[in-house]
Structures are given as structure tokens and as C-alpha cells.
XYZ file of C-alpha atoms in Angstrom:
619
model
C 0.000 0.000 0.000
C 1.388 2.950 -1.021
C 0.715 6.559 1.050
C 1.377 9.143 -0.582
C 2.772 12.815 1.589
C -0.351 14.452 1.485
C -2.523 11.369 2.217
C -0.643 10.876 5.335
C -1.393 14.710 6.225
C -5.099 14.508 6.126
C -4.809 11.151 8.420
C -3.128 13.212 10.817
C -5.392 16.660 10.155
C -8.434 14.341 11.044
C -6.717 13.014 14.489
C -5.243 16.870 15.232
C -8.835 18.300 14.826
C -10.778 15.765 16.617
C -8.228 17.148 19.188
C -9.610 20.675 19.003
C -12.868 19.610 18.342
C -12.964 17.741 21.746
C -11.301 21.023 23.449
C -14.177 23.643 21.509
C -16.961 20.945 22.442
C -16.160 20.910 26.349
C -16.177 24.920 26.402
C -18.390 25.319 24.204
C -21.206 23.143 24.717
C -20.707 22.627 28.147
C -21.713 25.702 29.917
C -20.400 24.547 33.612
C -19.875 26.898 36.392
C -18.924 26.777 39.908
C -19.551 28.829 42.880
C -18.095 28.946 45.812
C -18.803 26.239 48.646
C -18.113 26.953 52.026
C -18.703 24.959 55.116
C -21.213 23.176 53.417
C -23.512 25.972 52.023
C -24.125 27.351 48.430
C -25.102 30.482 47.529
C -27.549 30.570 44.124
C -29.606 33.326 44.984
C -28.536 35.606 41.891
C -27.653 32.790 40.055
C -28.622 32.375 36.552
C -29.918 29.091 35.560
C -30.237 30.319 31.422
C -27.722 27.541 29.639
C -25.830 26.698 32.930
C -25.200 23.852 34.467
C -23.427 24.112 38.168
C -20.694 21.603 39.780
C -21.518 21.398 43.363
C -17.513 21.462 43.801
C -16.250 22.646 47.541
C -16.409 22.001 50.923
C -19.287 20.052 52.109
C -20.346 18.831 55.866
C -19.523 15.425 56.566
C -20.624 13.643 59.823
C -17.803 10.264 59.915
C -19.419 6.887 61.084
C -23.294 8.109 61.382
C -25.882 8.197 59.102
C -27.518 11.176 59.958
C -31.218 11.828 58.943
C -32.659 14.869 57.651
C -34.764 15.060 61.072
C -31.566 15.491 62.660
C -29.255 18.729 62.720
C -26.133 17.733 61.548
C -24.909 20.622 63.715
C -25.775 18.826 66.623
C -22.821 16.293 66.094
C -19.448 17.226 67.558
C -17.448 15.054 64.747
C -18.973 17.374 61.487
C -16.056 18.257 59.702
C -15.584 19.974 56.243
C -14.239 17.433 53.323
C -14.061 18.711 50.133
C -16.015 16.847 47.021
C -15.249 15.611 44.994
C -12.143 13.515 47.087
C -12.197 10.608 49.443
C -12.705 10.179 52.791
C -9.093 9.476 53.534
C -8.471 13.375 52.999
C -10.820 14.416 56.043
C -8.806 16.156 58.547
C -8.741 13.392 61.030
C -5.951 11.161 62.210
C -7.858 8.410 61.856
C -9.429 9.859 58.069
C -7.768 6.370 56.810
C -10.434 3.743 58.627
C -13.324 6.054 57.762
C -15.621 3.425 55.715
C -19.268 5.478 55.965
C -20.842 8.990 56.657
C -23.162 11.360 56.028
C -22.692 14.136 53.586
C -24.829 16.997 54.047
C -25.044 20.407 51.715
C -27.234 23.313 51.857
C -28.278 25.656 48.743
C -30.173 29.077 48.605
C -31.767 29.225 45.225
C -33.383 31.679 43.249
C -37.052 30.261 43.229
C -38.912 27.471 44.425
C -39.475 24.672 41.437
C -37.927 21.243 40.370
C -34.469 21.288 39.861
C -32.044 18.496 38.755
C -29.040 16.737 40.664
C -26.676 14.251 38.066
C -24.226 12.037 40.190
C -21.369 10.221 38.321
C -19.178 8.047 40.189
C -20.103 7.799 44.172
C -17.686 4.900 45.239
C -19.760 2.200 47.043
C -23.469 2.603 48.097
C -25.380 5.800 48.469
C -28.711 7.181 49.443
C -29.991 10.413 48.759
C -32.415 13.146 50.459
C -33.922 16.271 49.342
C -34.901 18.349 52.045
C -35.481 15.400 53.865
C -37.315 13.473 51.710
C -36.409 9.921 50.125
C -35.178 10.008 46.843
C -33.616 7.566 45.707
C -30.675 4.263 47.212
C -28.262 2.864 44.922
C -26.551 -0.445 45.921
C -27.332 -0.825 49.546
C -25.338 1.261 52.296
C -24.526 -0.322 55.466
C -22.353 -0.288 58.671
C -20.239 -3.059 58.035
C -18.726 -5.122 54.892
C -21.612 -7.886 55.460
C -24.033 -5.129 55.137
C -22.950 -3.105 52.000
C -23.522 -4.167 48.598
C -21.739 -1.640 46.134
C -23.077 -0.809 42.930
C -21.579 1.831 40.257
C -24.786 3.681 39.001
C -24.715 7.257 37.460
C -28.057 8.785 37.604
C -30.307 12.006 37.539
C -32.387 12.882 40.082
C -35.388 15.541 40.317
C -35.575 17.475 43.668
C -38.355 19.584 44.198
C -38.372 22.455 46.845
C -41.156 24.680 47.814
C -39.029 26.992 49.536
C -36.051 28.636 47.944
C -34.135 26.570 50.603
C -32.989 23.088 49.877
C -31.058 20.764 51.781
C -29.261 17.585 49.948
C -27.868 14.636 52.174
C -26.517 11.696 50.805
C -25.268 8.815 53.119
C -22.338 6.978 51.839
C -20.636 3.561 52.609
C -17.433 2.086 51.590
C -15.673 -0.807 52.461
C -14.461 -2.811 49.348
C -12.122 0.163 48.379
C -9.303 1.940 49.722
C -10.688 5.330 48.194
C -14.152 6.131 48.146
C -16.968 9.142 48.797
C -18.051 11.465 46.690
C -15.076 11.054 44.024
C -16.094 12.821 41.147
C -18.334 16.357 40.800
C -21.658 16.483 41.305
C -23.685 18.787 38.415
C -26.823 20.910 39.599
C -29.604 22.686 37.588
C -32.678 23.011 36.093
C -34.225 19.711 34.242
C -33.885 21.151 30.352
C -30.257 22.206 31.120
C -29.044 18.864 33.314
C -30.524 16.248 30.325
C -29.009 18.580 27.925
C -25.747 18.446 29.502
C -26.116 15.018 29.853
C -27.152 14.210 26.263
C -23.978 16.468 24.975
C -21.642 14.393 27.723
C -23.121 10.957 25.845
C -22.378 12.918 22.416
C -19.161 13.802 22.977
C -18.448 9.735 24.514
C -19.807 8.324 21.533
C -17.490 10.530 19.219
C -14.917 9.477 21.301
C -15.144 6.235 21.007
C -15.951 6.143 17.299
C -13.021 8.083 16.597
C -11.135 5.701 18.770
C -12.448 2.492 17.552
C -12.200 3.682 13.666
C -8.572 4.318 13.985
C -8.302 1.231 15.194
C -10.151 -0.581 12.381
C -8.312 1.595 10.210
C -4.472 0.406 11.936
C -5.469 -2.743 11.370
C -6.576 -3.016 7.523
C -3.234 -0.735 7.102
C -0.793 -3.346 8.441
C -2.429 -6.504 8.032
C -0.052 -6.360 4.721
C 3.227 -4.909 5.696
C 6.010 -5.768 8.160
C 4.633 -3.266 9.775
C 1.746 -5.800 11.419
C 3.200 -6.070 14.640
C 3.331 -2.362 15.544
C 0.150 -1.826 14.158
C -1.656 -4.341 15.951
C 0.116 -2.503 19.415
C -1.823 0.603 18.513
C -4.773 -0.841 16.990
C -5.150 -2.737 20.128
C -4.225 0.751 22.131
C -7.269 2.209 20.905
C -9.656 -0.274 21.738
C -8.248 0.065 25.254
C -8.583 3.566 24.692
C -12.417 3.398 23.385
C -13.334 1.292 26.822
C -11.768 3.594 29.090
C -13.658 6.377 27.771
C -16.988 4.506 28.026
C -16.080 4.242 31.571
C -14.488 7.670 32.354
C -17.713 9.486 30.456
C -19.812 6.631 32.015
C -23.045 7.548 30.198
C -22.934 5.212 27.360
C -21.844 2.096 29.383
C -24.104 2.464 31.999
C -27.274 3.065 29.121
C -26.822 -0.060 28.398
C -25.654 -1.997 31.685
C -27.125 -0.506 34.804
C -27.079 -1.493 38.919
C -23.845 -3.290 37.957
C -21.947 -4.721 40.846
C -18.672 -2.537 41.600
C -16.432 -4.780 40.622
C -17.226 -5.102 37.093
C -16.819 -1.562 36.134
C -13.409 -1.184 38.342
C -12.100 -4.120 36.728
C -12.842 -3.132 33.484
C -11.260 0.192 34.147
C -8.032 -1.750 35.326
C -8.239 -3.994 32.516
C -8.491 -0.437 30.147
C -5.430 0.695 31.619
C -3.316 -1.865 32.054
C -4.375 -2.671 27.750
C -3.064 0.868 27.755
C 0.082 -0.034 29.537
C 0.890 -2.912 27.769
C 0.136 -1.991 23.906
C 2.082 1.074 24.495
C 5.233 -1.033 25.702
C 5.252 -3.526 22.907
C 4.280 -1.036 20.310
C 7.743 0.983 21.310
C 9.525 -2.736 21.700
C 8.187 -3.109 17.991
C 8.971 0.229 16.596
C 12.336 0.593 17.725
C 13.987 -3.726 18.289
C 16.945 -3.504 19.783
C 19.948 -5.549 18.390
C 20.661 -6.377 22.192
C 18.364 -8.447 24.475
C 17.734 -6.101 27.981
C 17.139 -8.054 31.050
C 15.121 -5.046 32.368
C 12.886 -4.111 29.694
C 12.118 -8.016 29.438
C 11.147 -7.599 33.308
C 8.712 -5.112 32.397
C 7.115 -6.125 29.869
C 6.639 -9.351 31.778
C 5.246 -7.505 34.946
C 2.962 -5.761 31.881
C 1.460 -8.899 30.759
C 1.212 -10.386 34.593
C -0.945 -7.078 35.819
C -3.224 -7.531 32.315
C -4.043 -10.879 33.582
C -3.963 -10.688 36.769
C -7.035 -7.712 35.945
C -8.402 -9.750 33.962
C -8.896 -12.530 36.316
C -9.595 -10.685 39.351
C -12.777 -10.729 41.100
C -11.850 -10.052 44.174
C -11.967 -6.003 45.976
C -9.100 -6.775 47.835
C -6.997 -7.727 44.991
C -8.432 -5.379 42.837
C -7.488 -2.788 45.438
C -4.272 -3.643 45.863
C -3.749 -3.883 41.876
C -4.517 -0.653 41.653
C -2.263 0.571 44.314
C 0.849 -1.069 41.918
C -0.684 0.325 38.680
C 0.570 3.818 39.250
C 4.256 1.956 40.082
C 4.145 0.426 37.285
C 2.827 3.017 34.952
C 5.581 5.149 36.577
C 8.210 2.403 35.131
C 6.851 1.936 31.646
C 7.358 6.006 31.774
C 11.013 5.472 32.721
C 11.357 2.875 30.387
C 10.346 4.914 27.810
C 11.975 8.124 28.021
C 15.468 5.733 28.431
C 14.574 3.903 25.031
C 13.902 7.230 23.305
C 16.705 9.160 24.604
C 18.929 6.058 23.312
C 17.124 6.500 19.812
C 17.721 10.641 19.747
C 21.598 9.578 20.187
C 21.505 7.088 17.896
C 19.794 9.650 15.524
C 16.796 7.637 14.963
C 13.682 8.908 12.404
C 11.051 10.315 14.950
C 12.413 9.869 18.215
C 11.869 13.763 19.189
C 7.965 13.322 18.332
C 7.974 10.095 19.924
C 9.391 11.696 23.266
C 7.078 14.753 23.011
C 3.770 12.321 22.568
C 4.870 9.730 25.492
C 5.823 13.225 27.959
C 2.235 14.802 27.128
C 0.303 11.558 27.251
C 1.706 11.116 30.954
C 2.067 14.496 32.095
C -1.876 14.781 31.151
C -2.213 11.630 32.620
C -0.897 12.477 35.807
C -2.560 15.699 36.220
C -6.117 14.108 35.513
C -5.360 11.492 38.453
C -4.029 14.434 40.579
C -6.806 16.749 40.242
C -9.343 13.452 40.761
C -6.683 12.438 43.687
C -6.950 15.889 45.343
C -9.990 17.464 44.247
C -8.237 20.211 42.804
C -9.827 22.342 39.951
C -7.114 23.246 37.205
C -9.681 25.826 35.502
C -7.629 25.392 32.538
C -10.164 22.364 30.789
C -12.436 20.411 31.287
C -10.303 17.596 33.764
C -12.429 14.590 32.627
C -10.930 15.256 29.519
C -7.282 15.430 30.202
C -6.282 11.632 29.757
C -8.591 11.905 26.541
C -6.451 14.478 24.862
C -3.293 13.024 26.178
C -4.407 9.935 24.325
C -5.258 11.813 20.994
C -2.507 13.647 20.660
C -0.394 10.218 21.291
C -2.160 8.675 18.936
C -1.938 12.017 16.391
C 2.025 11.375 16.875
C 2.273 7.405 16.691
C -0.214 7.222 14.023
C 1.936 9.866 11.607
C 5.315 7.862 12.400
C 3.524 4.676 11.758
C 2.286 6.153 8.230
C 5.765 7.363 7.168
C 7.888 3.897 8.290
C 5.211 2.155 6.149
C 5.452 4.540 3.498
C 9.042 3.811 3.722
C 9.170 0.363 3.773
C 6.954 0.831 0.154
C 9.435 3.052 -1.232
C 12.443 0.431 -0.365
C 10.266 -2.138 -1.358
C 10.100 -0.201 -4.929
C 13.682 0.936 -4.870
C 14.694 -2.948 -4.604
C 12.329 -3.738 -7.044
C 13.389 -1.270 -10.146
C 17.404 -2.771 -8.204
C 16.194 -6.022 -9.688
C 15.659 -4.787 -13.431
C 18.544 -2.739 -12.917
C 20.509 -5.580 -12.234
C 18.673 -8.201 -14.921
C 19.368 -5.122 -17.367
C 22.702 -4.616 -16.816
C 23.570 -8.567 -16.806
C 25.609 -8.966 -19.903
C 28.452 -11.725 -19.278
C 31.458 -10.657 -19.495
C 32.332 -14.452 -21.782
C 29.476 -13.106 -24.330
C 31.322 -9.298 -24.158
C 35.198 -10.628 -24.828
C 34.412 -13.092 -27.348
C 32.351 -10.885 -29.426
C 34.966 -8.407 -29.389
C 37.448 -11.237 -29.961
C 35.341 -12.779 -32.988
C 35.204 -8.951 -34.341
C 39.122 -8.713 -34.132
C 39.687 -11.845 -36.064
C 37.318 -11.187 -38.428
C 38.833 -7.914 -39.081
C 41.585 -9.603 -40.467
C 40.063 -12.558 -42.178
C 36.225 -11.052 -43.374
C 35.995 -7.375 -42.761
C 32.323 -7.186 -44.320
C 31.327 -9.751 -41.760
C 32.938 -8.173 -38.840
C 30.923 -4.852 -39.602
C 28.044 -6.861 -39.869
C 28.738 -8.299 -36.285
C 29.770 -5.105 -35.331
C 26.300 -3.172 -36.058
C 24.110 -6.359 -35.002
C 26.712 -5.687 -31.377
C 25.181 -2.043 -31.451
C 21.371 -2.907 -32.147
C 21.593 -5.850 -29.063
C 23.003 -2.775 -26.900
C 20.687 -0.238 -27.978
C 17.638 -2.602 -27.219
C 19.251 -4.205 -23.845
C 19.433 -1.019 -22.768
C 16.546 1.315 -24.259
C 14.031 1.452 -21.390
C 14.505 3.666 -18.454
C 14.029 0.879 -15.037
C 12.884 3.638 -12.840
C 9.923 4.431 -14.864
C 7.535 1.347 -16.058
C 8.966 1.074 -20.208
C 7.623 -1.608 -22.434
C 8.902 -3.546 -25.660
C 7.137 -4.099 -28.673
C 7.323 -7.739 -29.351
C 8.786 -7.054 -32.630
C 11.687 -5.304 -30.932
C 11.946 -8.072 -28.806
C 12.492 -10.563 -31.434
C 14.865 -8.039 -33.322
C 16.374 -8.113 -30.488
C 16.668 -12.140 -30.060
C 17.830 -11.899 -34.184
C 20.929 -9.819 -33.578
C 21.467 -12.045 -30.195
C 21.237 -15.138 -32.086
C 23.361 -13.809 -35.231
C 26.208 -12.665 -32.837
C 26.245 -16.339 -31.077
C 26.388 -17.943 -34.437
C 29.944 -16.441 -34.949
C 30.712 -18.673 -31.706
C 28.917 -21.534 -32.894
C 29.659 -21.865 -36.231
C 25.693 -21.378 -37.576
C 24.954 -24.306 -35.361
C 21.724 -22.348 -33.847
C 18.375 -21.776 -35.816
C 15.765 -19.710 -34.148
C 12.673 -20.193 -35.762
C 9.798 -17.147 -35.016
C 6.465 -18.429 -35.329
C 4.237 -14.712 -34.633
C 1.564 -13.365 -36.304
C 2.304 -9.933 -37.420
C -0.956 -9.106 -35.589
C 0.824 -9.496 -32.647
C 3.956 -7.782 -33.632
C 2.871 -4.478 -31.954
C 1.815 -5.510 -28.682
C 3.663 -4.678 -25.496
C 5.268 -6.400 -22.847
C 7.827 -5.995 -20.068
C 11.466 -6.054 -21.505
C 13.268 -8.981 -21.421
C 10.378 -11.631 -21.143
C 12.618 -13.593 -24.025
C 16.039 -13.010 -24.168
C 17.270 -14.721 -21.457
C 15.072 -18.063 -21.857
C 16.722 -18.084 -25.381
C 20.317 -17.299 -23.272
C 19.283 -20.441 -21.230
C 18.315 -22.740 -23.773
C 21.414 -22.161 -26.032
C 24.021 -22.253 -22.475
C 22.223 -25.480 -20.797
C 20.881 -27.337 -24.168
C 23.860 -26.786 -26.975
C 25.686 -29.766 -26.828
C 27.769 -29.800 -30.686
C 25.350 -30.428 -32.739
C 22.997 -28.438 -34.367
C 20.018 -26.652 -31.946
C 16.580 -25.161 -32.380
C 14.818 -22.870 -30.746
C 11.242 -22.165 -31.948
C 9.319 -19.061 -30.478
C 5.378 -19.479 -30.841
C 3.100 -16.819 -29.686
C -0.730 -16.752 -29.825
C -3.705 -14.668 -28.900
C -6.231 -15.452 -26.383
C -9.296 -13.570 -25.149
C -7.508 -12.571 -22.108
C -4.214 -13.300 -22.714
C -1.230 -13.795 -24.805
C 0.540 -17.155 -24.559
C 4.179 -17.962 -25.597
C 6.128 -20.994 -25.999
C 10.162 -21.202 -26.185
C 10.770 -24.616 -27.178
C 14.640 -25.870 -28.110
C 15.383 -29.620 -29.150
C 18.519 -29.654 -26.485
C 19.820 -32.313 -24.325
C 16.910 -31.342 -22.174
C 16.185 -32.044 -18.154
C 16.198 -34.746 -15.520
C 12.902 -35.162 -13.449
C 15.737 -33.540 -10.452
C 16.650 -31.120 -12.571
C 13.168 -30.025 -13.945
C 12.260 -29.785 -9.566
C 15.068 -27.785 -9.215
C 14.232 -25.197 -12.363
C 10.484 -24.916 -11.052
C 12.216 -24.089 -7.435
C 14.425 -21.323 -9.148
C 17.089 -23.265 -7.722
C 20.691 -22.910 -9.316
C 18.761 -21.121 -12.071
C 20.481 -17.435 -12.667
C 18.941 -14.370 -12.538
C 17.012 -14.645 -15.937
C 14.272 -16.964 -14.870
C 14.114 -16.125 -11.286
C 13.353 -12.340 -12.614
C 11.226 -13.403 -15.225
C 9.492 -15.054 -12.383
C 9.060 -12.656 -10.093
C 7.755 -9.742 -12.608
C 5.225 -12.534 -14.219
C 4.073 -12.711 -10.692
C 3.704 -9.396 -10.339
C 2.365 -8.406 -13.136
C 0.034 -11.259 -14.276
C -0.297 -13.505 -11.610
C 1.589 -16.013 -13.674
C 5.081 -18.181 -13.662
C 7.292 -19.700 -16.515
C 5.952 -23.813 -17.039
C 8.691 -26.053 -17.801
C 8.951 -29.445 -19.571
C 11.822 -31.518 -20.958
C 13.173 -34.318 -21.192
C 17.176 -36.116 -21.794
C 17.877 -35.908 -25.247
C 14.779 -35.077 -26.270
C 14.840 -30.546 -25.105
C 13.165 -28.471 -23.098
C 9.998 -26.697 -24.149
C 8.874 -23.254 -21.488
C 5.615 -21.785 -21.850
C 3.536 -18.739 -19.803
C 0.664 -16.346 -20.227
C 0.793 -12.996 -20.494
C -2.411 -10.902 -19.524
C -3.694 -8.200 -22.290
C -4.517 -5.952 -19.332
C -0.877 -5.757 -18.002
């Protein structure tokens, strides 16, 4: 497959302005503000709801070990502390913070009218109920006071409060004990019902182009390598973007959970594992690929085997405790397939390797906006430079916008060498005169000079029209032969051999003069006419008969010579292209080629050799 320059620039416009597409679609249609939480209050009163969807990101009141009621005052309990949402319940400001499995969360909001509003919760790690102004709204999984009692479920969902005050009071009781890390871990949105289902329906939008763009780049890695030696490399990254495309169903959980809903916890934090450690993985072999090293490296082989182990090990795992303590060692070893990395690339910018600056600017952004996403979700910080569900997203993109164009250009390469040693090969068949056929000629024209000068000049011009042919066509550009000039061609060959031989070879052209004029690749003839008189003259007299005739579809030749012909072993070993020259095995491998077709030998001892083959009339 051939890619041309500017073929390989509109694969990586497309990937480059899904990029800034995804970057214009977050600000654009996502019209998310944030005001300011404090000590578990939120001030809407002159807040405009036109458009605007609001995070409920701050500091909330959170009562540890109690699920308090809405008939209770949270105030009333001497543990409330501020903990800031979204983040875990490790981060309250308590020395114990780390055994804190269940609480209460509790905020209050002043709006600007009574009415329905909506609430949209993403991820809430474990169980959960919720209250509006102390009413029942909704449980999802089952909360509870010890691990017996909890049953976790991962359930994003919208919920419609309605207040008949301008006050309005949301509590949400949380429990968590299969994970190290849990609360409210990601933002909660608030606003009115048009605006919360349209934010929703652009969040499920923006998913599903996602993961279509993810998922066709994927198809479209693998139909561009399936062919190349490129396969291997392709297959990494192919594979790297259906890792990519199930992360993002489970980062921008909207689609998945449309489709698959009260799901026990496990499934969906396994499969988010399982996404990154795919991530992990295909990256590391796609580099390994890529770039082989000459030298086997006892460490990289340790990675890449501590890779594979954590794939399956995710895979496999269906137990919190493991899956907890996976996840702890996924950000040591993500942190060693980033050392790993940069190490191989650095070796490749000494070594003055194609690509190994963009390759070390891709892997550094991927990470850094890797890292950043997890530290902003780890902290609860807000960057209020983009939208930070969309970090890792990007970071993958413009990976993929990187590996994707040096993937294009090494196979565009390989096509060009793969040329290049092709037009080497009629190069070489075209400039394969022996040097025997050269000296005696010249020989045979220096005796005749002294004993038949006429003849000499006569060998001397049929000398000039065998060069002129042999070497007429250009092999970088695709020339053709008349088959008339071919056989002139084969007359002055033959004429100049005779002077050797002593008239001993006839060639005998049996062609239509219909067919004089057609075209075909440049030295189809010559050397099976070369062959015949070097393997089948044996001192008396040969003949070699060229037949051609016209078929529907095809042309079909015959080069028949009444030598001392073939063994059955020898006859295996011409139809091998064993100890054949150049000549046949060329012939061979432009017939391929070109028509699909191969040279068909039969002979016999004593009785010659006759070679026949098709030529298409479309070549």
C-alpha cells in the first residue's frame, strides 16, 4: 500500500482536529460553572440558571461513622467536619481519616425560586442514598455499617428534587468498604431539568465521538498493516485504541451504563483496570516493535513481563481486595513503563533515529496529562484550565496524532524500499551482460577484421542494435517492448552467437504480425533463449522455436529448443528457481507481479526443453 505525503497529512489533520474539536466541544457546549462552597452551604440566589449547568464542587459537611437523617441537625454532632467533594474520605482532617468506611454528607443551597431542579451524580464509590430536604429520593446499591451489610453498585443517575421553599437541603449517606478510596469522588452537576438532560445528552455525544473516533482508527491500523512488516506495531496501537475506546466509556460513564445498569462494583473497576493496564501494555510492545533492539535487555524483558502479569492478573480478578491492591501497583508500574520509555527514546535521539523527538514529546504529554487528571481526581483540585475529565482523553489523541503519523511514514518507507529494490532487480537483470558473451564478441570482431571485414561490420552493427535494445528502457519508470523489438532483439542475439557456434543455432519465429505491436515488459525472451542455447547446446545443431498466440484474455508464448533437455531432479530444481540465474528467477518474479503467472517447464534427456507462460492483455 502505497501513502502518498499528502494522504498521510489529512490522516493526521483528522486526528489533530478531533483534538480541538474535543477542546471547543467541552467549552463550548458545556456551559459549567462553579460557585463557591463553604462549610457546606451554596449560595444561588442571583444565580442564573439560562444555559448553565453548576458543579456542586467545595467544601461540604460530613458527619464520619453516622448516618444522619434529615430530622436530625447535623450541627448537633461534635465530629462534622468539612471534606471537600469531589475527594475521598481518607483526605478528612482526622488522624484516623484512613479507617473512615461510611458517613453522612450533608449540603445546603439558597436558590433563586422554588421549582424542580435536577441533581446528576457520576461516580459515588460504594453505596449511596440520597435526600432532598429530607425526603427519600432515591438508594443505589445498599449502604450499610459493616462489609456484610454493604452491597456496592456503580450507578450514574439524575435525580429531580423539588423544593417549595427557595431553601434546599441535599444529604446523601455513603458507605465504603471494598475500596481503599471512596466518597463522593467525582463532581456532582446541579440545575434546572432542560439544562441537566441537555448536559447530559452532549456528555453521551461527545463519549460516543470518542469512542468512534477511537475504535475507527483502530479498524483503520489494522486493515493498514495486516499487509506490511509493519503488522506487529500496528496491531500494538490498533489494540491501544480499543483500550482507549473502553476507558472512555467508563471515564464518560453515560454510554456504558445506558446499556448496563445497577452493575456490581467490581465489574466496572475491573474493566477500568483492565483499560489501563491494555493501555500499559500496547504502548510497551508497540515501542519494543517500533524501535527492536539488536541487544536483548534483562530489564525491559522484566517489564514487559510484569505488563502482561498485571493484564491478567485484571483480567482474572474478582476479588476487591486484589483489585485494590492492583490498583495501588498500577501507578508503580505506569511510573516504570514512563522510565522505560523516556530511556529507550533518549537512546534512539543519540543514535539519531527517524522520529524519536515526536515520539518523546507524545509519550511526555500523554503522561504528564495523565498524571494531572489522576491528581486533580486524587486531590480534588480544579485546574480551571479544561475540562479535567478530559485530560487523559487528549493526552491519548494527541499520542495517537504522533504514533499514528510515524507509523504512516515507516510504512510509506518500507513501500518506497520495497520499490527501490524492485526497479534494483531490473537494474541488475538489465545490466547482466556476461562478461564471456562481451570478450568473445569483441574477440570474434578482431579476427574477423583480419580474415572477413564485411562480416565483422556486420557483427559489429548487429553488437550495437543488441546494446541499444538491452538497454533502451529507463528501469525507474515502467517502459515496455514491442514484441517485434523483442524478437529483433533475439535476431541480432542469435546472429552474434552464431559467430561462436559456427551457424549451429536456428531460431525459428512463429508470430503473427498481428501481434507484432503488442507490449510487454522487456526482457520476457532473451534470457530463456540465453538459457536454452548455455544449458541445451551440446555440438550439434540446436533449435529454438518461439510461438506466440492470442487469447481472449491473454497472450501465450512458448520457447521450445530440441537440447539435451532435463532430468525429473533437474526439472524440480528449475520450477524451485534453484541454481537457475537471474534470468528466470526475474522473469518469475515480474510474471508474478504483473500477471499472476510463472514460466511452465517441460523436458526431457535428449529429447529438449519446451517453457511456456501467459501474459495478460490488461498488463
Amino acid at each position: 500500500m502505497q501513502l502518498k505525503k499528502p494522504y498521510r497529512i489529512a490522516v493526521s489533520a483528522i486526528l489533530f482536529f478531533s483534538v480541538i474539536l474535543l477542546i471547543i466541544f467541552s467549552y463550548a457546549q458545556y456551559n459549567i460553572r462553579s460557585k463557591k462552597i463553604s462549610s457546606g452551604y451554596l449560595n444561588l440566589t442571583n444565580a442564573s440558571f439560562d444555559n448553565t449547568v453548576y458543579s456542586l464542587d467545595g467544601t461540604w459537611n460530613f458527619v464520619p461513622d453516622s448516618f444522619v437523617y434529615p430530622s436530625d441537625n447535623i450541627s448537633d454532632y461534635p465530629d462534622v467536619s468539612p471534606i471537600k467533594v469531589p475527594g475521598y474520605l481518607y483526605q478528612l482532617p482526622s488522624s484516623d481519616a484512613d479507617s473512615i468506611k461510611f458517613g453522612t454528607y450533608e449540603l445546603h443551597i439558597t436558590l433563586p425560586s422554588p421549582g424542580t431542579y435536577c441533581l446528576k451524580t457520576s461516580l459515588i464509590s460504594g453505596a449511596y442514598r440520597l435526600y432532598c430536604n429530607g425526603d427519600f429520593i432515591a438508594e443505589v446499591g445498599e449502604i450499610g455499617t459493616t462489609r456484610d451489610t454493604e452491597e456496592s453498585v456503580w450507578q450514574p443517575n439524575v435525580y429531580l428534587l423539588n423544593t417549595d421553599t427557595c431553601d434546599m437541603t441535599i444529604t446523601i449517606h455513603v458507605s465504603n468498604f471494598y475500596l481503599q478510596q471512596g466518597g463522593l469522588v467525582k463532581s456532582l452537576y446541579f440545575g434546572t431539568v432542560d439544562n441537566i438532560y441537555f448536559f447530559q445528552s452532549m456528555q453521551t455525544i461527545k463519549s460516543a465521538v470518542i469512542i468512534g473516533i477511537f475504535l475507527g482508527i483502530g479498524i483503520y491500523l489494522l486493515l493498514l498493516t495486516c499487509m506490511n512488516k509493519h503488522r506487529r506495531t500496528g496491531l500494538c496501537l490498533s489494540i491501544f485504541c480499543i483500550g482507549s475506546a473502553l476507558l472512555e466509556t467508563l471515564l464518560d460513564e453515560n454510554i456504558f451504563f445506558y446499556f448496563f445498569r445497577n452493575l456490581p462494583l467490581i465489574i466496572p473497576l475491573k474493566l477500568q483496570y483492565v483499560a489501563y493496564a491494555i493501555l500499559i501494555t500496547s504502548i510497551f510492545y508497540f515501542f519494543k516493535y517500533i524501535d527492536p533492539q539488536k541487544k536483548k535487555n534483562i530489564i525491559i524483558s522484566i517489564v514487559g513481563i510484569l505488563n502482561i502479569t498485571y493484564l491478567i492478573l485484571m483480567i482474572f480478578v474478582t476479588s476487591y481486595a486484589v483489585a485494590s491492591i492492583a490498583a495501588s501497583f498500577s501507578i508503580a508500574l505506569l511510573i516504570i513503563n514512563i522510565l522505560i520509555h523516556i530511556c529507550r527514546i533518549i537512546q534512539a535521539i543519540r543514535s539519531e533515529k527517524k522520529h524519536a523527538y515526536l515520539s518523546l514529546i507524545s509519550i511526555v504529554v500523554l503522561f504528564a496529562l495523565s498524571f494531572l487528571q489522576f491528581y486533580s481526581i486524587d486531590t480534588g483540585m480544579n485546574l480551571h484550565l479544561f475540562p479535567q475529565e478530559n485530560l487523559f482523553i487528549v493526552g491519548i489523541l494527541f499520542f495517537l496524532l504522533c504514533q499514528i503519523n510515524i507509523l504512516l511514514a515507516d510504512v510509506d518507507d518500507a513501500y518506497q524500499n520495497a520499490k527501490q529494490a524492485y526497479s534494483m532487480e531490473i537494474a541488475y537483470l538489465q545490466a547482466q551482460i556476461s562478461p564471456h558473451f562481451m570478450f568473445n564478441t569483441l574477440n570474434n570482431v578482431s579476427y574477423l577484421m583480419e580474415h572477413d571485414v564485411p562480416k565483422a561490420q556486420e557483427l559489429l552493427l548487429r553488437f550495437c542494435d543488441y546494446l541499444r535494445t538491452k538497454y533502451k528502457f529507463d528501469y525507474r519508470n515502467q517502459v515496455e517492448y514491442s514484441l517485434e523489438e523483442e524478437l529483433n532483439f533475439l535476431s541480432s542475439y542469435i546472429y552474434i552467437e552464431n559467430i561462436r557456434f559456427h551457424d549451429l543455432i536456428n531460431l525459428v519465429i512463429n508470430v503473427p504480425d498481428t501481434l507484432k505491436n503488442i507490449r510487454i515488459m522487456p526482457l520476457m525472451l532473451q534470457p530463456l533463449v540465453e538459457n536454452a542455447i548455455k544449458h541445451g547446446f551440446s555440438s550439434k545443431p540446436l533449435t529454438i522455436e518461439i510461438t506466440a498466440e492470442e487469447y481472449p484474455d491473454h497472450y501465450h508464448f512458448t520457447v521450445k529448443d530440441n537440447g539435451k533437455g532435463m532430468n525429473s531432479m533437474q526439472l524440480l530444481d528449475v520450477t524451485r528457481n534453484k541454481g537457475t540465474g537471474v534470468g528466470i528467477a526475474n522473469i518469475n518474479y515480474r510474471l508474478g507481479k504483473l500477471c499472476g503467472e510463472v514460466l511452465h517447464f517441460e523436458s526431457a534427456p535428449s529429447v529438449g526443453t519446451t517453457i511456456t507462460f501467459n501474459y495478460a492483455k490488461e498488463a
